[in-house]
Tab-separated table of C-alpha atoms and ligand atoms in Angstrom:
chain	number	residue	atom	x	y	z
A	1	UNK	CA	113.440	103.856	114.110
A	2	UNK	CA	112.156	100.924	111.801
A	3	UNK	CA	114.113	98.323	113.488
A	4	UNK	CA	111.531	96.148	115.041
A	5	UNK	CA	108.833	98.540	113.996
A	6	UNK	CA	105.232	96.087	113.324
A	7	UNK	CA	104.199	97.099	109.935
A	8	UNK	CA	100.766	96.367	107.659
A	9	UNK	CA	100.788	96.768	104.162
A	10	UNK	CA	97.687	96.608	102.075
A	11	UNK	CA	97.997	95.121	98.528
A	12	UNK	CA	101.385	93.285	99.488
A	13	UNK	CA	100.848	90.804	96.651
A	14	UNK	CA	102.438	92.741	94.010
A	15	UNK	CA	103.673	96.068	92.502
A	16	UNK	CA	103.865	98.932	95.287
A	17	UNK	CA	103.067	97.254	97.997
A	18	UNK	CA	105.422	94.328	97.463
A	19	UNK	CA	108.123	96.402	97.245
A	20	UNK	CA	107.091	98.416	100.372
A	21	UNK	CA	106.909	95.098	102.284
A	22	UNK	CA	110.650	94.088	100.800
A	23	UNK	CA	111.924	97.858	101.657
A	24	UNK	CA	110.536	97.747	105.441
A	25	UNK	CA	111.920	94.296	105.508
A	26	UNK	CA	115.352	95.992	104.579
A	27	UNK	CA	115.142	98.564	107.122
A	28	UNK	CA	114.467	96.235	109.961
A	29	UNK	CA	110.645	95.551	110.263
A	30	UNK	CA	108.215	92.830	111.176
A	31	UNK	CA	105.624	92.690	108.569
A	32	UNK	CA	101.705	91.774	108.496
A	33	UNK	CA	100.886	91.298	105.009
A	34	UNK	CA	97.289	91.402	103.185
A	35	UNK	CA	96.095	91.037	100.404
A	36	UNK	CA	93.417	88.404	98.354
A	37	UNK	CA	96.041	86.256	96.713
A	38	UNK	CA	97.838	84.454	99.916
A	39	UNK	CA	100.214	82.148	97.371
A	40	UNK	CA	101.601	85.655	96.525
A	41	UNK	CA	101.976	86.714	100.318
A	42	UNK	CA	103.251	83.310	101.136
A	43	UNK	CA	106.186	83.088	98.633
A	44	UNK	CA	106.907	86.745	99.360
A	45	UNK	CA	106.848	86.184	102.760
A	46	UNK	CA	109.386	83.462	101.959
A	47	UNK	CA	111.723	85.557	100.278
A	48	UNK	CA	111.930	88.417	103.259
A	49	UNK	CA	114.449	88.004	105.477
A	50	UNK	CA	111.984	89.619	108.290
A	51	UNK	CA	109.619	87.920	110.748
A	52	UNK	CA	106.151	88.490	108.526
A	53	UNK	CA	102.500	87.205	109.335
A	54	UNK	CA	100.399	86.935	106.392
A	55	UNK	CA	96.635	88.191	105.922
A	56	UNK	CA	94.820	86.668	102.862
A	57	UNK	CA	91.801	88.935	102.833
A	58	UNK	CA	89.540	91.316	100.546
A	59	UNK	CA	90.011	94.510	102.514
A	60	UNK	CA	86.541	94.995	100.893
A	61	UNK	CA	84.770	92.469	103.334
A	62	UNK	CA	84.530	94.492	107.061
A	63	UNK	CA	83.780	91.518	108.987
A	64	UNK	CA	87.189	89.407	107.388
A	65	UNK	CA	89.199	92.951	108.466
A	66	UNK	CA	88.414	93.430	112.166
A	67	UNK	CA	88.341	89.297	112.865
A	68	UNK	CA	91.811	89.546	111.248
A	69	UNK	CA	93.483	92.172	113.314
A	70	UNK	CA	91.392	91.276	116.242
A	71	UNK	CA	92.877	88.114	116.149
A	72	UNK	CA	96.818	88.789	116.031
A	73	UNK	CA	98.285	87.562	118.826
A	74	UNK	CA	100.058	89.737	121.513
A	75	UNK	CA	103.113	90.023	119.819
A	76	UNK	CA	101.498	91.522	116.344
A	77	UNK	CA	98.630	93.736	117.462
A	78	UNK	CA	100.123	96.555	117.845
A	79	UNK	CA	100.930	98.616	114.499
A	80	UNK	CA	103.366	100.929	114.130
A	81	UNK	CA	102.882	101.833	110.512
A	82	UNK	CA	99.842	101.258	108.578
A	83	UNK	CA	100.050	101.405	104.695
A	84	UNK	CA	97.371	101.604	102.858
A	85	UNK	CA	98.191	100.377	99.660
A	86	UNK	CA	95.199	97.903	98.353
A	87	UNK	CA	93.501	99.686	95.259
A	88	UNK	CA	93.037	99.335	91.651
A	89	UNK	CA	91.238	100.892	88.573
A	90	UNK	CA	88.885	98.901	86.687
A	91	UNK	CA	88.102	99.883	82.809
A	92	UNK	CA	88.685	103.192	81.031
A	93	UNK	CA	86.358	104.662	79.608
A	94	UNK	CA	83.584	107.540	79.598
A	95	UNK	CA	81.039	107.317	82.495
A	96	UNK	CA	77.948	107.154	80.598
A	97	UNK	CA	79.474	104.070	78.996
A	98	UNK	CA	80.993	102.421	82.070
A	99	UNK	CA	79.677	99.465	83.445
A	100	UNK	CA	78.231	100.078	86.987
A	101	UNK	CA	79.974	97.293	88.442
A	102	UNK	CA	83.384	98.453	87.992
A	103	UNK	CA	82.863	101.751	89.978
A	104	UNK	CA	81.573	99.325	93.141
A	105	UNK	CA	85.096	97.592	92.547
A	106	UNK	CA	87.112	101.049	92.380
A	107	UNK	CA	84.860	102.543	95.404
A	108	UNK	CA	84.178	99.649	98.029
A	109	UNK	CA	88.151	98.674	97.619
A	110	UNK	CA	89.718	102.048	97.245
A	111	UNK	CA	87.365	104.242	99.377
A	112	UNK	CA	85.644	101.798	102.076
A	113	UNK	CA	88.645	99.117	101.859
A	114	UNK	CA	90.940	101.608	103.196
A	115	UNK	CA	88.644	102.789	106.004
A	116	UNK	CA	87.386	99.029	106.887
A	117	UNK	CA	91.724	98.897	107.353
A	118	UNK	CA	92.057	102.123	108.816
A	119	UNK	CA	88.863	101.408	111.847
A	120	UNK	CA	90.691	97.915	112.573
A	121	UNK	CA	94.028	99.387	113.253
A	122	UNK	CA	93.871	102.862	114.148
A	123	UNK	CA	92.181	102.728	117.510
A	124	UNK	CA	95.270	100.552	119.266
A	125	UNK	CA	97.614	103.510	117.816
A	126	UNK	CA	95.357	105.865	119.728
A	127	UNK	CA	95.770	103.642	122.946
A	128	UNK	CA	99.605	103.918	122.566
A	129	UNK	CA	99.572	107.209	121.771
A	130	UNK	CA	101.747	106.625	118.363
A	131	UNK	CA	101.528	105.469	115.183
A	132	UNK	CA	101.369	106.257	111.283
A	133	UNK	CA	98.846	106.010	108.578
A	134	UNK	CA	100.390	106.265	105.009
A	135	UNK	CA	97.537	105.881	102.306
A	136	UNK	CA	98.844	105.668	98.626
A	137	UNK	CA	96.814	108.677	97.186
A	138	UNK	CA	97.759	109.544	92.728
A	139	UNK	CA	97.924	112.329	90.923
A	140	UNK	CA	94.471	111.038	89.732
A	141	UNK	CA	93.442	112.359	93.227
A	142	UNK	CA	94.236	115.915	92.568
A	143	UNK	CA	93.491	116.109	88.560
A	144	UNK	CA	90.829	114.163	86.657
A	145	UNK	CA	91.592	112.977	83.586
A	146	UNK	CA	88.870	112.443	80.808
A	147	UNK	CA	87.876	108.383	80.842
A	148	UNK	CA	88.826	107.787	84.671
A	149	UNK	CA	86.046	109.658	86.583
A	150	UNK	CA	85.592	107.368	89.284
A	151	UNK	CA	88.824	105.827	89.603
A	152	UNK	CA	90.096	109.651	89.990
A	153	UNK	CA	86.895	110.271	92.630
A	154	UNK	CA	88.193	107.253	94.635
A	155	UNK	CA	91.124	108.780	94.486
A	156	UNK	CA	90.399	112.313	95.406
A	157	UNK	CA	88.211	110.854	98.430
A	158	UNK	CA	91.693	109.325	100.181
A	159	UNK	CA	93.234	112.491	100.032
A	160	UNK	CA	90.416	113.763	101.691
A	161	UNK	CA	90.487	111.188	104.340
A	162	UNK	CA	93.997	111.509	104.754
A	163	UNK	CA	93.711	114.774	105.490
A	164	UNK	CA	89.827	114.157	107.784
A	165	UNK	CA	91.615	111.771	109.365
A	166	UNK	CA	95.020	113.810	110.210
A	167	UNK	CA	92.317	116.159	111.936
A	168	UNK	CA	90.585	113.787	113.916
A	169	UNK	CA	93.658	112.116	115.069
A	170	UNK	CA	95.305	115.885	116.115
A	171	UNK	CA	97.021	115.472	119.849
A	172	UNK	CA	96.698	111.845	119.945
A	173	UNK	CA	100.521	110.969	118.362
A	174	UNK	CA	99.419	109.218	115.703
A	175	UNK	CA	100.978	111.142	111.664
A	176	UNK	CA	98.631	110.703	109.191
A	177	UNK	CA	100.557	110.906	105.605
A	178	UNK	CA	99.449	110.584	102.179
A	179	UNK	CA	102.307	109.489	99.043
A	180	UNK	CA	100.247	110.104	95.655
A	181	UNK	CA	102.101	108.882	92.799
A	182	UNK	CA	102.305	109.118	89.421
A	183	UNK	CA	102.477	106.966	86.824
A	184	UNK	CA	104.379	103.604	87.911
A	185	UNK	CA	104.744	100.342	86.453
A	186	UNK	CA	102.799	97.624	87.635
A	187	UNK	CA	100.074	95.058	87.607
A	188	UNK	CA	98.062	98.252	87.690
A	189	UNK	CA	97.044	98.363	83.831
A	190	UNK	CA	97.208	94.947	83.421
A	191	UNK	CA	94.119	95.143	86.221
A	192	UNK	CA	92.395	98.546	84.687
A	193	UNK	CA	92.183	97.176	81.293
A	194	UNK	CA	91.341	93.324	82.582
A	195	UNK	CA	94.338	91.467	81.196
A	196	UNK	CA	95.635	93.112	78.401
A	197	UNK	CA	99.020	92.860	78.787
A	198	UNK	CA	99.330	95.204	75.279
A	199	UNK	CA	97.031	97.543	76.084
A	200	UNK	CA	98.821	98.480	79.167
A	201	UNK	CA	102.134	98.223	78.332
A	202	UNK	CA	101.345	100.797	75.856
A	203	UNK	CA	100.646	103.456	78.797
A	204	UNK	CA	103.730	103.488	79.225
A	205	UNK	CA	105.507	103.685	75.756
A	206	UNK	CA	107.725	106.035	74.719
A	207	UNK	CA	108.588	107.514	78.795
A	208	UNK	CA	110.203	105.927	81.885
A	209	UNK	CA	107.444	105.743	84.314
A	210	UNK	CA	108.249	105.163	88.391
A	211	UNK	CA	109.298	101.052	89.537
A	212	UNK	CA	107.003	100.317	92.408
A	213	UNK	CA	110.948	100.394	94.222
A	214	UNK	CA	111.027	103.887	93.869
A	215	UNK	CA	107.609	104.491	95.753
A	216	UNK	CA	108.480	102.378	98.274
A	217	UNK	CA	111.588	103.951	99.447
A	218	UNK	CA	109.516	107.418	99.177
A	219	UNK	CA	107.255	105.277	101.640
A	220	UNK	CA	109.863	104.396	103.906
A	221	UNK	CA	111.678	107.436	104.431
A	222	UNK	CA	108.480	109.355	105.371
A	223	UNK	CA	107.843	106.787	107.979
A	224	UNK	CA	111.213	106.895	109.128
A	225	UNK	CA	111.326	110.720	110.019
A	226	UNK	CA	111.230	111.367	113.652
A	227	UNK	CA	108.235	110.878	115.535
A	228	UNK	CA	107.371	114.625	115.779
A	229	UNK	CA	107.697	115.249	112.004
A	230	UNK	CA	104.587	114.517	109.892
A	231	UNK	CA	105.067	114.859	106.365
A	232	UNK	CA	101.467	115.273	105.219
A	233	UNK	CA	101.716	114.605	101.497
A	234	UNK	CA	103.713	113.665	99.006
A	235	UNK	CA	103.582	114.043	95.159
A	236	UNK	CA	106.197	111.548	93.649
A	237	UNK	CA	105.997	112.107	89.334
A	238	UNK	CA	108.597	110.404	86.979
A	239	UNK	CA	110.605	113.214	85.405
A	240	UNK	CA	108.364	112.373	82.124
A	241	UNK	CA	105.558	113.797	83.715
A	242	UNK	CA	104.337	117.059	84.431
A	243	UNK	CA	100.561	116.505	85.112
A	244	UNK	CA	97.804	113.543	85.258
A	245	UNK	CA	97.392	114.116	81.724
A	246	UNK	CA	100.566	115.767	80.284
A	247	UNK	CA	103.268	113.115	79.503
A	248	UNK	CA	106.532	113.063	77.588
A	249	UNK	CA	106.852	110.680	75.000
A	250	UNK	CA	109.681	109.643	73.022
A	251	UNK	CA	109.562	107.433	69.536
A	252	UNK	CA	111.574	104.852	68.836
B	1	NDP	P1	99.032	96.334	91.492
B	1	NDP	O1	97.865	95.865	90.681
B	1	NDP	O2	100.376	95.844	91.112
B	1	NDP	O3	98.786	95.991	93.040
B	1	NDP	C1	97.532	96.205	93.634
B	1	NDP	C2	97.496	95.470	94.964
B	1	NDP	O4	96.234	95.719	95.599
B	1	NDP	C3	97.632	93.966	94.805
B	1	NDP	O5	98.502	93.476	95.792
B	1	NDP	C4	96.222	93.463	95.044
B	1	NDP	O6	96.274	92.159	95.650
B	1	NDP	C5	95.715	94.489	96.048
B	1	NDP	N1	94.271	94.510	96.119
B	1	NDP	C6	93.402	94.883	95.130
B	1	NDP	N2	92.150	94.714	95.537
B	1	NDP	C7	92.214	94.233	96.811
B	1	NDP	C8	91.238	93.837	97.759
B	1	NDP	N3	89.928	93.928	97.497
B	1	NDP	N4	91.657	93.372	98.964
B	1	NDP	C9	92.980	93.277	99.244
B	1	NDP	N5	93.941	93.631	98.383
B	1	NDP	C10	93.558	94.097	97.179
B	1	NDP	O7	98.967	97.915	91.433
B	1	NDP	P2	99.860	99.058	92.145
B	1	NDP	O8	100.916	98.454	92.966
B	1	NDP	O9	100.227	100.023	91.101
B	1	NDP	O10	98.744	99.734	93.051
B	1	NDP	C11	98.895	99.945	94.436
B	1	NDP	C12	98.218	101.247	94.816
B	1	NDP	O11	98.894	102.316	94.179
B	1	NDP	C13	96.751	101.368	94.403
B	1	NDP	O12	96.034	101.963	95.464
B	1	NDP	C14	96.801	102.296	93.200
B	1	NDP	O13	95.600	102.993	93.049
B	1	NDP	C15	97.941	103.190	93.600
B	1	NDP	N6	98.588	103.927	92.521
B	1	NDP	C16	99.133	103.273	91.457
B	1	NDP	C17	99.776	103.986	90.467
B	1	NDP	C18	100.321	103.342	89.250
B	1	NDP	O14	100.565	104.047	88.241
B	1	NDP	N7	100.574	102.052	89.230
B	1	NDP	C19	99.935	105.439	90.569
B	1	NDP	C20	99.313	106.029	91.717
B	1	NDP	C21	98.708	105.273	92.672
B	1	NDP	P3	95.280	90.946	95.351
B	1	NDP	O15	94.849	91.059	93.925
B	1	NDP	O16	96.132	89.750	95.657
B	1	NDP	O17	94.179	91.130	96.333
B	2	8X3	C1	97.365	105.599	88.947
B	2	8X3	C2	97.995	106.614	88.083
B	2	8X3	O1	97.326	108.514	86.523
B	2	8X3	O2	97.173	106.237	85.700
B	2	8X3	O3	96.760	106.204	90.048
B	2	8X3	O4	95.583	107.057	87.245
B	2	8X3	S1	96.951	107.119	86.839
């Protein structure tokens, strides 16, 4: 069902959305890649053996998001699958410390990125009558965890656009599905905690978190179920974890 399938992916410059883009790739599809950093999308788009357009863009500026899709040719405008991948944390810390800055990051990239995506590309699915949505939600979306508030509000708010937008889209063929993952390894950390590669290697000490692979092939296969089947969410935890905030550690 992938074969040939046009797909987006948000974020394709590294972690879960690279490996989404290399995992469609495998299964068959054409791929429009975004992200800021178009070096990244460039040599990734090098490495695919898949026909791929990229999209160097901050899913944060509207105007750079609807030029962009309005200006695929023919062949590309059409989506099939949409994944909304683009996010990030910034900082960790408690609110009243936080700097205000960092929650405009978290909100205008997680929150109105993903709709400034979502308005671009969803209203050709409509036209056709098919199409898929996948937004990468987190646990941090359905439990808060002390030091995170408004990463985990950003968070919440996609899985309640996933699920607004499931509604609105109801008898018009287009799924609507929501992954929300766990902890996985990534540039994620590295971003949160601005560069401290120390810092956030130590979230993960001691447990074996997700690879971005493993979220991608989550992301694949719910795309790949038949068009009538609509797997609405998903909750994908390493075996080390049991909640946002409850994680198994071993010492070395
Ligand atoms: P990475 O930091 O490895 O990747 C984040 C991606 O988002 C990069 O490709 C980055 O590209 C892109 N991005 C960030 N800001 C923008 C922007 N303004 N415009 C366009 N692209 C942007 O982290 P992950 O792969 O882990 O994160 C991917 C998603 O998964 C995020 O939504 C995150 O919240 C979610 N998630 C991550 C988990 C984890 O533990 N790692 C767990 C649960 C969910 P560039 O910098 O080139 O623009
Ligand atoms: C990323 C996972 O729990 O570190 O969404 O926030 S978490």
């Amino acid at each position: 069902m992938l074969v040939d399938a046009t797909v987006l992916v948000t974020g394709a410059s590294s972690g879960i959305g690279r490996a989404c883009a290399e995992a469609f790739a495998r299964a068959g599809a054409r791929l429009l890649l975004c992200a800021r950093r178009g070096d990244r999308l460039t040599e990734l788009a090098d490495s695919l053996d898949a026909e791929v357009r990229t999209l160097p863009l901050d899913v944060r500026d509207r105007a750079a998001v609807s030029a962009a899709v309005d200006g695929l040719d023919d062949g590309w405008r059409n989506v099939d699958v949409l994944v909304n991948n683009a996010g990030l944390a910034v900082g960790f810390g408690p609110l009243q410390d936080n700097d205000p800055a960092d929650w405009d990051r978290m909100i205008d990239t997680n929150i109105t990125g993903l709709l400034n995506v979502t308005h671009a590309v969803v209203p050709a699915m409509v036209r056709r009558g098919r199409g898929h949505v996948i937004n990468i939600g987190s646990i941090a979306g359905r439990q808060t965890y002390p030091n995170g508030a408004v990463y985990c509000a950003t968070k919440a708010a996609v899985d309640r656009i996933t699920t607004g937008l499931r509604m609105d889209l109801l008898g018009k063929g287009v799924r609507v599905s929501t992954v929300d993952p766990g902890a996985v390894e990534t540039e994620f950390s590295v971003v949160r905690f601005s560069g401290d590669h120390d810092r956030a290697e130590r979230v993960y000490e001691g447990m074996r978190p997700l690879t971005a692979d493993d979220v991608a092939e989550t992301v694949v296969w719910v795309a790949d179920r038949p068009a009538h089947v609509q797997v609405a969410e998903v909750v994908l935890l390493p075996t080390d974890q049991a909640a946002a905030t409850q994680i198994a550690r071993r010492r070395s």
